[in-house]
DNA sequence: ACATCGCAGGCAAACGATTGCATAATGATG
DNA sequence: CATCATTATGCAATCGTTTGCCTGCGATGT
């Protein structure tokens, strides 16, 4: 039923090889034959079977996405669609498709990677978030799979990556609050295993240190990357004997949970409590009050990751691993108390 | 370099066919041979080449997603990750992977469909939103491609679909406001070409009619499916000589834009203006004020679509087209002014 | 003891493309 | 007129699987 290259060949009175060569614009085919074949191609609305093509070419022109196994949390964070949008746009431009591995329920990340790559369904993979000494990275390196990590690799030589300078970003966000006079600054982070959390927290600590403000572990809390996590984190911090006067949330979604908790306890933002988030999700701008947040340019992370990966695929494994840093900048809105309509709304930090 | 079934066969001292049969748990293989082969399988960490497998089996165990060509808008709406989450979960459970067609920039939807399906990279497709007399539907029908539409098909016989009863949902939302005493109810919708918009609007009109409230075209506006669209829509409605006292926004994102516009003009919600949205995106609950919204169970739409599609694939094209309706229910929060902590928060309507 | 049977496993032909090599036709050359 | 390039096309192997059919073997029945 489906039409193959043979059908086209038969109808055009040539051999399959000729059709194939027409498709490839091989100059060895005479213009007349080529023309005739092309007519048949249109007439039959023929599209080559990409599966067969992939088999012989040993490439699929498809990028694989390895999502964290906490898939649901990941999907719920606006980070995901935005990074996917970036990936998708770059892939489209460069003629690649996207493959999401969701199948094979019981498998862990490494097995999913093996399956995706060994089964040859993708030419390379984009890894989203890794934990400290994640076995995924070693596997990628050992297998010489073209791969790009969105996030920071513990060992830069292992895998190419694209990331923000999260330590600096954490530093900048904290410094902003310190400069506004806050001395008790709480930190609501995601899972302490995530390098992202670690980096932003270390920037926070560094800023406190540089400002001669003591680091108080009680002011640091780690929660799930959900609105609910921000809520419980904030509840903990506000229950402290001396509550913080400002909060850094390492993700806007956490920040919104935190704002909700503060609201429920009757605190006003920014009068009673300043809040700074990370990511500049669409909601940040339209929230009430609008959220001051560190824009980390998620779209560009995705776009860059796909571009780097395709580049790596094209150049074979000869490419040395690369690390690319996407700049961040703090978007000052009302939630931190520093907002002033006559200011520039955007302060460029990096 | 990559290991094939032949490598395994050689190492185990059997033929490739035997290995293949071991993989398939074919009972014709003796337990001893099977065991020996399995050992080699583990040792070599062999994974079958799914491309080759797909070629001979004529199936890929992969579902294709056809996203609207206004991809960027689509990605930005929280509808997308949620429906994808549903699709992904069902696919995973049933052993299917997901393929996003983003490649081939210049192509329109129909060409993308042709390419995806004819190229045999997917076993079926999920279509997301269609316009009135979208050529996609006809193509799907003509080609006998397994397909499920998320949304309503103009002609139910053409393609299986899963949807809400959007007319009823529009009716219920409007009726809720009418019962609260509103007579001037504005409607902010998405593109007037989308069936979704049409259905919700017609429910709105029907409710007005049933309540003997005249339908005023001036109170209806169509905008882009973005926060910005809601903003401009609201600005238009509030510039009217007699402004509406309540607003139905056919999407929460539009509702948030509308709330922002109202806020900027100094109106208070719900005191001056009641607002009802659609979708119950995560933000609706935590917004200020929390948004009354029609929960359309997006996750279930995705989940149901994937399940229906896989079912259709399994049963060949003998399956008649089906239509499934996912119920909706209004979640009453503060933005409509009817909220009362002693009430049930959820009123089940359908 | 011989024909028969069932079992375990191998052979080879697909699936639908690509591509190195061979070859038919054509015209040019000595 | 025989030889040789050159051009345009076809042949057949290949990619890594699956699967229908065949075969060799030991066990069984009479």
XYZ file of C-alpha atoms (C1' of nucleotides) in Angstrom:
760
model
C 0.000 0.000 0.000
C 2.573 2.586 0.933
C 4.514 3.584 -2.130
C 8.190 2.837 -2.252
C 11.024 3.864 -4.412
C 10.330 0.842 -6.575
C 6.865 2.048 -7.409
C 8.275 5.333 -8.511
C 10.979 3.577 -10.487
C 8.527 1.302 -12.241
C 6.188 4.118 -13.153
C 9.043 6.218 -14.483
C 10.583 3.308 -16.323
C 13.908 3.483 -14.521
C 15.666 1.582 -11.782
C 15.375 2.370 -8.089
C 18.972 3.522 -8.064
C 18.147 6.180 -10.580
C 15.295 7.452 -8.507
C 17.522 7.514 -5.485
C 20.058 9.535 -7.394
C 17.443 11.966 -8.577
C 16.427 12.453 -4.978
C 20.029 13.137 -4.102
C 20.504 15.513 -7.016
C 23.276 13.342 -8.303
C 24.697 15.064 -11.400
C 25.167 11.786 -13.220
C 21.506 11.677 -14.089
C 20.495 13.291 -17.353
C 18.186 16.268 -17.126
C 15.450 14.518 -19.077
C 15.393 11.440 -16.878
C 15.577 13.559 -13.827
C 12.638 15.595 -14.964
C 10.573 12.547 -15.753
C 11.301 10.999 -12.383
C 10.444 14.203 -10.608
C 7.077 14.286 -12.239
C 6.313 10.823 -10.994
C 7.567 11.800 -7.570
C 5.043 14.592 -7.349
C 2.301 12.573 -8.920
C 2.649 9.796 -6.383
C 3.376 12.220 -3.568
C 6.316 10.057 -2.672
C 8.268 10.555 0.528
C 11.248 8.348 1.189
C 11.022 5.914 4.045
C 13.261 7.540 6.595
C 13.643 4.348 8.506
C 15.220 2.558 5.588
C 17.267 5.602 4.852
C 18.508 5.830 8.414
C 19.472 2.191 8.332
C 21.789 2.486 5.424
C 23.063 5.958 6.222
C 23.614 5.168 9.836
C 22.128 8.438 10.938
C 18.662 9.570 11.824
C 18.787 13.361 11.799
C 17.042 13.208 15.105
C 18.013 14.589 18.484
C 17.107 12.754 21.648
C 15.963 14.441 24.817
C 16.754 12.796 28.107
C 14.394 14.241 30.640
C 14.985 13.848 34.335
C 13.113 10.927 35.746
C 11.175 13.283 37.943
C 9.375 13.966 34.709
C 6.193 15.313 36.170
C 7.878 17.958 38.235
C 9.864 18.902 35.235
C 6.894 19.297 32.973
C 5.150 21.492 35.479
C 7.932 24.021 35.618
C 7.726 26.684 32.925
C 11.419 26.098 32.408
C 10.594 23.039 30.391
C 8.480 24.462 27.574
C 10.839 27.351 27.212
C 13.956 25.243 26.896
C 12.105 22.925 24.569
C 11.085 25.870 22.471
C 14.725 26.852 22.113
C 15.811 23.333 21.294
C 13.010 22.919 18.858
C 13.720 26.120 17.036
C 17.394 25.374 16.544
C 16.683 21.792 15.543
C 14.152 22.887 13.010
C 16.501 25.394 11.484
C 19.173 22.783 11.081
C 16.899 20.073 9.785
C 16.714 17.846 12.813
C 13.727 16.280 14.498
C 13.174 15.608 18.174
C 12.651 12.370 19.959
C 11.449 12.156 23.529
C 12.266 8.996 25.325
C 9.445 8.288 27.639
C 8.981 4.605 27.041
C 10.379 1.768 29.091
C 9.036 2.715 32.410
C 11.168 0.718 34.768
C 14.444 1.907 33.360
C 16.774 4.364 34.971
C 18.454 7.185 33.139
C 21.483 5.231 32.072
C 19.414 2.460 30.623
C 17.268 4.978 28.820
C 20.357 6.525 27.328
C 21.728 3.174 26.243
C 18.485 2.296 24.679
C 18.062 5.504 22.827
C 21.580 5.623 21.517
C 22.387 1.997 20.904
C 19.069 1.469 19.289
C 20.252 4.134 16.865
C 17.107 6.120 17.007
C 18.947 9.345 17.628
C 22.222 10.818 16.487
C 22.905 12.527 19.789
C 21.303 13.501 23.050
C 20.560 16.581 25.077
C 20.740 15.978 28.798
C 18.618 18.092 31.076
C 19.948 18.581 34.565
C 22.219 16.149 36.264
C 23.084 15.429 39.803
C 26.495 15.316 41.351
C 28.485 12.455 39.857
C 25.586 11.365 37.752
C 26.457 8.059 36.074
C 24.896 9.370 32.881
C 27.885 11.527 32.189
C 30.392 8.742 32.414
C 28.281 6.621 30.165
C 28.076 9.332 27.586
C 31.803 9.737 27.661
C 32.569 6.028 27.503
C 30.242 5.442 24.613
C 31.350 8.483 22.673
C 27.782 9.520 22.223
C 27.409 13.034 20.896
C 25.837 14.825 23.822
C 25.294 18.225 25.298
C 24.360 18.858 28.873
C 22.163 21.756 29.825
C 23.650 22.543 33.178
C 27.099 22.273 34.643
C 29.091 19.093 34.481
C 31.112 18.232 37.556
C 33.938 17.495 35.187
C 34.048 19.718 32.161
C 36.142 17.331 30.127
C 33.481 14.680 30.238
C 30.791 16.247 28.192
C 30.031 19.447 26.350
C 27.647 21.674 28.176
C 25.807 24.925 28.099
C 24.949 26.677 31.263
C 24.643 29.913 33.141
C 27.259 31.011 35.545
C 24.975 30.064 38.362
C 27.395 30.875 41.098
C 27.769 34.377 39.768
C 24.024 34.619 39.275
C 23.442 33.608 42.881
C 26.066 36.088 43.923
C 24.520 38.908 41.938
C 21.022 38.243 43.197
C 22.204 38.155 46.791
C 24.355 41.209 46.389
C 21.368 43.093 45.080
C 19.508 42.397 48.311
C 22.526 43.151 50.463
C 22.887 46.504 48.800
C 19.279 47.226 49.638
C 20.284 46.825 53.253
C 19.079 43.308 53.995
C 21.154 41.371 56.498
C 18.915 38.389 57.065
C 18.494 36.795 53.681
C 16.824 33.419 53.367
C 17.589 30.973 50.574
C 14.984 28.588 49.252
C 16.599 26.078 46.947
C 15.672 22.958 45.016
C 17.053 19.526 45.691
C 20.507 19.814 47.291
C 21.767 17.145 44.925
C 21.273 19.315 41.889
C 24.353 21.153 40.779
C 22.133 24.077 39.946
C 21.131 24.416 43.584
C 24.676 23.995 44.780
C 26.026 26.681 42.488
C 23.409 29.266 43.263
C 23.749 28.584 46.946
C 27.485 28.938 46.813
C 27.115 32.282 45.078
C 24.753 33.317 47.839
C 27.267 32.276 50.488
C 30.061 34.057 48.707
C 28.099 37.288 48.529
C 27.305 37.150 52.236
C 30.941 36.541 52.937
C 32.073 39.448 50.796
C 29.625 41.670 52.649
C 30.748 40.401 56.024
C 27.348 39.015 56.796
C 27.496 35.717 58.654
C 26.162 32.654 56.837
C 23.375 31.111 58.855
C 22.467 27.540 57.828
C 19.050 27.981 59.362
C 18.233 30.466 56.654
C 18.802 27.885 53.950
C 16.168 25.375 52.986
C 15.907 22.815 50.210
C 12.611 21.871 48.722
C 11.027 20.163 45.798
C 11.019 22.176 42.611
C 7.347 22.962 42.872
C 5.193 25.823 43.995
C 4.358 23.743 47.014
C 8.045 23.448 47.826
C 8.406 27.212 47.892
C 5.421 27.421 50.152
C 6.740 24.996 52.750
C 10.215 26.472 52.534
C 8.891 29.904 53.254
C 6.783 28.620 56.113
C 9.898 27.178 57.700
C 11.858 30.379 57.290
C 9.094 32.541 58.670
C 8.837 30.330 61.713
C 12.390 31.176 62.673
C 12.922 33.253 65.834
C 14.405 36.014 63.755
C 12.790 35.800 60.404
C 14.580 36.838 57.226
C 13.758 40.191 55.710
C 14.491 39.003 52.201
C 14.403 35.760 50.263
C 16.311 34.343 47.356
C 14.361 31.550 45.706
C 16.415 29.551 43.280
C 13.473 29.257 40.921
C 10.500 31.480 40.174
C 8.081 28.695 40.885
C 9.558 28.397 44.363
C 9.332 32.167 44.661
C 5.628 32.092 43.941
C 5.085 29.442 46.558
C 7.040 31.581 48.949
C 4.933 34.615 48.149
C 1.797 32.664 48.752
C 3.033 31.539 52.170
C 4.027 35.060 53.085
C 0.647 36.330 51.977
C -1.165 33.789 54.084
C 0.764 34.831 57.149
C -0.141 38.435 56.508
C 3.217 39.698 55.329
C 3.312 42.239 52.560
C 5.740 42.113 49.712
C 7.950 44.007 49.341
C 7.255 46.087 52.439
C 7.744 43.291 54.956
C 9.710 40.918 52.866
C 11.724 41.244 49.668
C 11.791 38.373 47.206
C 14.019 37.553 44.273
C 13.514 34.563 42.003
C 15.317 32.910 39.112
C 14.277 32.271 35.507
C 11.991 35.142 34.619
C 9.127 32.907 33.670
C 6.269 34.689 31.892
C 4.309 34.859 35.083
C 6.973 36.820 36.892
C 6.136 39.944 34.991
C 2.428 39.782 35.528
C 2.357 38.595 39.117
C 1.212 40.825 41.888
C 3.576 42.246 42.854
C 5.717 41.617 39.778
C 8.657 39.450 40.700
C 12.247 40.590 40.651
C 14.062 37.712 39.080
C 17.296 36.607 37.509
C 16.745 36.136 33.815
C 18.862 33.179 32.768
C 17.721 33.126 29.137
C 16.264 29.676 29.065
C 15.384 29.836 25.419
C 18.989 30.471 24.530
C 20.104 27.577 26.657
C 17.931 25.286 24.609
C 18.832 26.852 21.323
C 22.529 26.715 22.126
C 22.362 23.134 23.292
C 20.768 21.950 20.076
C 23.180 23.932 17.972
C 26.211 22.611 19.824
C 24.925 19.081 19.590
C 24.306 19.197 15.879
C 27.708 20.690 15.420
C 29.206 17.857 17.387
C 27.316 15.284 15.358
C 28.511 16.803 12.117
C 32.135 16.825 13.184
C 32.247 13.312 14.473
C 33.732 12.670 17.852
C 36.855 14.586 16.961
C 35.327 17.677 18.512
C 36.771 18.448 21.913
C 34.182 19.046 24.600
C 33.100 22.634 24.826
C 31.541 24.679 27.566
C 29.351 27.594 26.756
C 28.054 30.141 29.233
C 24.841 32.040 28.683
C 24.801 35.407 30.441
C 22.248 36.310 33.065
C 20.777 39.608 34.131
C 18.641 40.679 37.015
C 15.231 42.034 36.161
C 14.260 44.380 38.921
C 10.540 44.522 39.588
C 8.515 45.383 42.610
C 8.940 42.273 44.738
C 12.364 43.273 45.979
C 11.416 46.775 46.983
C 13.965 48.426 44.741
C 11.640 49.048 41.896
C 11.353 52.555 40.698
C 9.471 53.395 37.555
C 12.049 55.967 36.596
C 14.847 53.414 36.760
C 15.878 51.253 33.954
C 13.985 48.074 34.626
C 16.823 45.890 33.546
C 20.219 46.058 35.160
C 22.839 44.267 33.187
C 25.139 42.324 35.372
C 26.950 39.845 33.249
C 31.904 -0.418 16.352
C 28.316 -0.689 17.514
C 27.510 -4.258 18.342
C 24.899 -6.039 16.332
C 22.962 -9.199 16.684
C 25.688 -10.920 14.703
C 28.298 -10.124 17.287
C 26.122 -11.596 19.945
C 25.438 -14.640 17.796
C 29.100 -15.219 17.095
C 30.111 -14.878 20.697
C 27.372 -17.260 21.815
C 28.095 -19.701 19.028
C 24.627 -19.555 17.527
C 22.995 -17.976 14.540
C 21.489 -14.493 14.490
C 18.057 -16.011 14.153
C 18.508 -17.784 17.426
C 19.483 -14.600 19.170
C 16.498 -12.884 17.683
C 14.283 -15.624 18.994
C 15.778 -15.435 22.426
C 15.005 -11.738 22.422
C 11.454 -12.541 21.472
C 11.138 -15.291 24.063
C 10.351 -17.728 21.352
C 9.644 -21.108 22.976
C 11.502 -22.995 20.304
C 14.779 -22.146 21.906
C 16.037 -24.542 24.545
C 16.514 -23.152 28.025
C 20.259 -23.804 27.928
C 20.828 -21.974 24.662
C 18.603 -19.218 25.776
C 20.537 -18.832 28.981
C 23.846 -18.775 27.189
C 22.650 -16.149 24.771
C 21.252 -14.040 27.560
C 24.590 -13.996 29.280
C 26.253 -12.691 26.162
C 23.497 -10.151 25.781
C 24.229 -8.707 29.203
C 27.951 -8.970 28.778
C 27.927 -6.983 25.570
C 25.179 -4.683 26.818
C 23.402 -5.296 23.575
C 20.355 -3.286 22.553
C 18.641 -4.096 19.301
C 18.800 -1.535 16.550
C 15.274 -0.224 16.571
C 15.649 1.223 13.131
C 16.283 -2.156 11.577
C 13.565 -3.612 13.674
C 11.096 -0.982 12.599
C 11.974 -1.609 9.010
C 11.085 -5.234 9.045
C 8.210 -4.983 11.482
C 6.713 -2.040 9.684
C 6.023 -0.278 12.936
C 7.978 2.106 15.076
C 6.189 2.139 18.406
C 6.370 5.866 18.206
C 3.654 8.497 18.296
C 3.995 11.679 16.323
C 2.900 15.066 17.561
C 1.756 17.630 15.069
C 2.009 20.969 16.743
C 0.239 24.007 15.355
C 2.487 26.081 13.196
C 2.103 28.944 15.591
C 4.499 26.872 17.619
C 5.874 29.622 19.764
C 2.539 30.760 21.044
C 1.683 27.213 21.739
C 4.788 26.496 23.749
C 4.225 29.566 25.862
C 0.798 28.495 27.010
C 0.814 26.208 30.033
C -1.663 24.092 28.151
C 1.161 22.612 26.175
C 3.320 21.069 28.888
C 0.274 19.731 30.614
C -1.167 18.033 27.571
C 2.278 16.732 26.723
C 2.584 15.365 30.211
C -0.640 13.453 29.737
C 0.380 12.159 26.348
C 3.766 11.223 27.617
C 2.476 9.342 30.585
C 0.047 7.256 28.580
C 2.624 6.596 25.886
C 5.166 5.486 28.417
C 2.746 3.130 30.056
C 1.906 1.539 26.755
C 5.467 1.313 25.526
C 5.445 4.074 22.964
C 7.894 6.872 22.381
C 7.199 10.385 21.178
C 8.379 12.129 18.086
C 8.031 15.856 17.597
C 8.059 17.040 14.066
C 9.736 20.357 14.019
C 12.012 19.913 11.078
C 11.454 21.069 7.520
C 10.842 24.674 8.130
C 9.133 25.792 4.996
C 6.505 23.106 5.086
C 2.911 23.578 6.021
C 0.994 21.245 8.279
C -0.146 18.899 5.572
C 3.317 18.442 4.215
C 4.618 17.836 7.699
C 2.012 15.172 8.214
C 2.834 13.517 4.920
C 6.445 13.511 5.754
C 6.041 12.119 9.195
C 3.661 9.406 8.215
C 4.890 8.385 4.813
C 8.415 8.384 6.021
C 7.210 5.777 8.463
C 8.787 7.345 11.462
C 5.612 7.167 13.465
C 2.757 4.740 13.733
C 0.160 7.429 14.217
C -0.254 11.082 15.010
C -1.843 13.296 17.602
C -3.154 16.539 16.180
C -3.310 19.570 18.410
C -5.956 22.123 17.581
C -7.310 22.611 14.128
C -9.048 25.387 12.379
C -12.335 25.259 10.588
C -12.055 22.991 7.565
C -8.411 22.356 8.205
C -6.965 20.385 5.272
C -5.080 18.239 7.749
C -8.205 16.339 8.629
C -9.023 15.381 5.112
C -5.497 14.243 4.550
C -5.564 12.081 7.610
C -8.772 10.501 6.484
C -7.648 9.931 2.907
C -4.398 8.346 3.948
C -5.919 6.181 6.637
C -3.347 7.373 9.085
C -4.121 6.443 12.654
C -4.792 9.796 14.224
C -6.481 11.434 17.144
C -7.399 15.065 17.298
C -7.322 16.942 20.550
C -10.169 19.298 19.952
C -13.379 19.093 17.988
C -13.477 18.009 14.398
C -15.898 19.863 12.166
C -16.902 16.465 10.880
C -16.823 13.755 13.469
C -16.635 10.942 10.963
C -13.334 12.169 9.648
C -11.091 11.541 12.548
C -11.215 10.300 16.110
C -11.045 13.030 18.640
C -11.018 13.832 22.287
C -12.334 17.085 23.519
C -14.282 18.952 26.108
C -17.834 19.966 25.521
C -16.671 23.482 24.997
C -20.042 24.859 24.175
C -21.403 23.553 27.432
C -18.335 24.778 29.262
C -18.805 28.249 27.828
C -22.440 28.052 28.763
C -21.725 26.979 32.321
C -19.109 29.655 32.874
C -21.420 32.346 31.561
C -24.375 31.056 33.504
C -22.331 31.227 36.651
C -21.778 34.933 36.100
C -25.380 35.530 35.104
C -26.528 33.928 38.309
C -24.302 36.284 40.212
C -26.333 39.078 38.701
C -24.062 40.230 35.899
C -25.822 41.535 32.834
C -22.913 42.996 30.952
C -20.518 40.153 30.396
C -17.530 40.569 28.121
C -15.956 37.713 26.221
C -12.248 37.639 25.408
C -11.489 34.822 23.017
C -8.584 33.480 21.000
C -8.417 33.432 17.244
C -11.935 33.329 15.771
C -10.782 30.621 13.383
C -10.205 28.141 16.163
C -13.064 25.808 16.799
C -12.297 26.087 20.477
C -13.065 29.784 20.415
C -16.173 29.296 18.363
C -17.585 26.669 20.685
C -16.969 28.557 23.882
C -18.367 31.695 22.375
C -21.474 29.917 21.199
C -22.020 28.558 24.702
C -21.683 32.096 25.979
C -24.243 33.349 23.497
C -26.595 30.530 24.324
C -26.436 31.283 28.032
C -27.184 34.942 27.444
C -30.088 33.959 25.297
C -31.464 31.561 27.885
C -31.249 34.336 30.451
C -32.883 36.856 28.163
C -29.853 39.032 28.142
C -29.183 40.598 24.742
C -26.033 39.542 22.953
C -23.880 42.571 22.288
C -21.137 42.019 19.671
C -19.204 44.912 21.124
C -18.620 42.866 24.232
C -16.856 40.158 22.276
C -13.227 40.423 21.294
C -10.770 38.025 19.691
C -7.120 38.160 20.482
C -3.932 36.226 20.216
C -3.588 33.375 22.666
C -1.096 35.253 24.793
C -1.127 37.256 27.986
C -0.701 40.313 25.829
C -3.828 39.382 23.917
C -5.854 39.337 27.117
C -4.435 42.690 28.029
C -5.393 44.376 24.800
C -8.767 42.671 24.759
C -9.545 43.957 28.206
C -8.399 47.430 27.319
C -10.859 47.440 24.450
C -13.724 46.254 26.594
C -13.030 48.738 29.352
C -12.988 51.572 26.845
C -16.597 50.859 25.966
C -19.204 53.469 26.935
C -20.848 50.976 29.254
C -18.126 48.673 30.417
C -18.805 45.040 31.276
C -19.065 44.105 34.921
C -17.733 40.616 34.289
C -15.442 38.889 31.830
C -15.194 35.419 30.415
C -11.716 34.785 29.053
C -11.505 31.650 26.944
C -8.082 30.865 28.374
C -6.423 31.547 31.706
C -3.511 33.222 30.038
C -5.921 35.660 28.461
C -7.560 36.071 31.848
C -4.269 37.074 33.415
C -3.662 39.627 30.728
C -7.141 40.932 31.352
C -6.502 41.174 35.074
C -3.351 43.100 34.465
C -5.148 45.572 32.237
C -7.899 45.986 34.805
C -5.337 46.529 37.530
C -3.560 49.192 35.559
C -6.786 51.093 35.065
C -7.427 50.943 38.767
C -10.249 48.413 38.794
C -10.379 45.914 41.600
C -11.151 42.286 41.115
C -13.652 40.996 42.007
C -15.266 44.111 43.490
C -15.350 46.124 40.272
C -15.036 43.341 37.793
C -15.541 39.598 37.929
C -13.329 37.332 35.854
C -13.600 33.705 34.841
C -10.950 31.865 32.848
C -10.520 28.471 31.250
C -7.994 25.698 31.861
C -7.113 25.951 35.526
C -3.416 26.337 34.883
C -1.240 26.026 37.993
C -0.981 29.751 38.266
C -4.728 30.222 38.569
C -4.720 28.921 42.083
C -1.884 31.060 43.315
C -2.685 34.272 41.529
C -3.885 37.279 43.413
C -6.799 37.117 43.522
C -7.019 33.414 42.749
C -8.753 32.909 39.439
C -12.125 31.284 39.031
C -11.667 29.038 36.059
C -13.156 26.199 34.111
C -11.057 23.131 34.690
C -11.006 21.233 31.426
C -8.646 18.496 32.616
C -5.889 19.023 30.135
C -3.829 16.161 31.414
C -6.653 13.773 30.730
C -7.077 15.130 27.252
C -3.478 14.216 26.517
C -3.643 10.917 28.263
C -6.861 9.991 26.512
C -5.566 11.039 23.125
C -2.491 8.842 23.402
C -4.515 5.925 24.686
C -7.069 6.217 21.903
C -4.359 6.504 19.310
C -2.467 3.455 20.461
C -5.694 1.563 20.566
C -6.376 2.597 17.015
C -2.907 1.553 15.909
C -3.305 -1.832 17.505
C -6.630 -2.485 15.856
C -5.636 -1.506 12.378
C -7.827 0.878 10.469
C -10.870 -1.252 11.110
C -11.651 0.879 14.130
C -14.457 3.312 13.486
C -13.702 6.892 14.468
C -14.531 7.646 18.044
C -15.294 10.812 19.894
C -14.531 11.121 23.546
C -15.616 13.953 25.796
C -13.680 14.903 28.889
C -15.869 16.537 31.522
C -15.265 20.034 32.795
C -15.982 21.671 36.091
C -15.895 25.204 37.298
C -13.428 25.958 40.051
C -14.784 28.872 41.968
C -12.133 31.120 43.455
C -12.088 34.750 44.396
C -11.847 36.422 40.990
C -15.540 36.030 40.269
C -16.734 37.359 43.565
C -18.677 34.254 44.470
C -16.003 32.714 46.560
C -16.943 31.778 50.053
C -14.640 29.760 52.224
C -17.534 27.818 53.655
C -18.694 26.722 50.206
C -17.468 23.732 48.417
C -14.728 25.102 46.273
C -15.588 22.915 43.379
C -18.960 22.844 41.792
C -19.476 19.901 39.526
C -21.278 20.855 36.435
C -20.772 18.094 33.951
C 15.336 -52.445 13.143
C 12.971 -49.145 10.353
C 9.780 -45.474 9.491
C 8.012 -41.518 11.749
C 7.776 -37.616 14.569
C 8.956 -33.516 17.308
C 12.300 -30.481 18.608
C 16.063 -27.053 18.274
C 18.263 -24.357 15.436
C 20.060 -22.574 10.852
C 19.334 -20.583 6.023
C 17.865 -17.113 3.389
C 14.478 -13.818 1.956
C 12.470 -10.046 3.113
C 11.850 -4.589 4.821
C 13.254 0.137 1.583
C 16.590 2.671 0.821
C 22.029 3.974 -0.836
C 26.155 3.423 -3.465
C 30.514 1.173 -5.568
C 31.114 -0.978 -9.566
C 29.942 -2.843 -14.050
C 28.035 -2.013 -18.491
C 25.383 -0.274 -22.604
C 25.219 3.290 -25.735
C 27.258 7.053 -27.921
C 30.533 9.693 -30.231
C 35.352 10.661 -31.153
C 39.775 9.243 -32.740
C 43.589 6.972 -35.336
C 36.467 0.103 -38.973
C 38.353 -1.025 -34.521
C 39.380 1.142 -30.195
C 38.612 4.060 -26.491
C 36.484 7.754 -23.409
C 32.628 9.363 -21.703
C 28.152 9.439 -20.138
C 23.895 7.623 -18.206
C 21.978 3.912 -16.086
C 21.432 -0.675 -13.910
C 23.060 -4.546 -10.758
C 23.761 -6.182 -6.495
C 25.562 -5.789 -1.886
C 24.630 -3.581 2.222
C 22.506 -1.633 6.684
C 20.490 -4.987 11.209
C 16.672 -7.195 12.069
C 12.586 -10.869 11.773
C 10.454 -15.052 10.344
C 8.795 -18.953 7.108
C 10.614 -22.972 5.973
C 13.945 -26.608 5.958
C 17.040 -29.922 8.131
C 19.479 -33.019 11.376
C 18.898 -35.417 15.255
C 17.359 -38.425 18.946
C 13.261 -40.629 20.622
C 9.226 -43.318 19.833
C 6.037 -46.874 18.026
C 5.336 -51.302 15.877
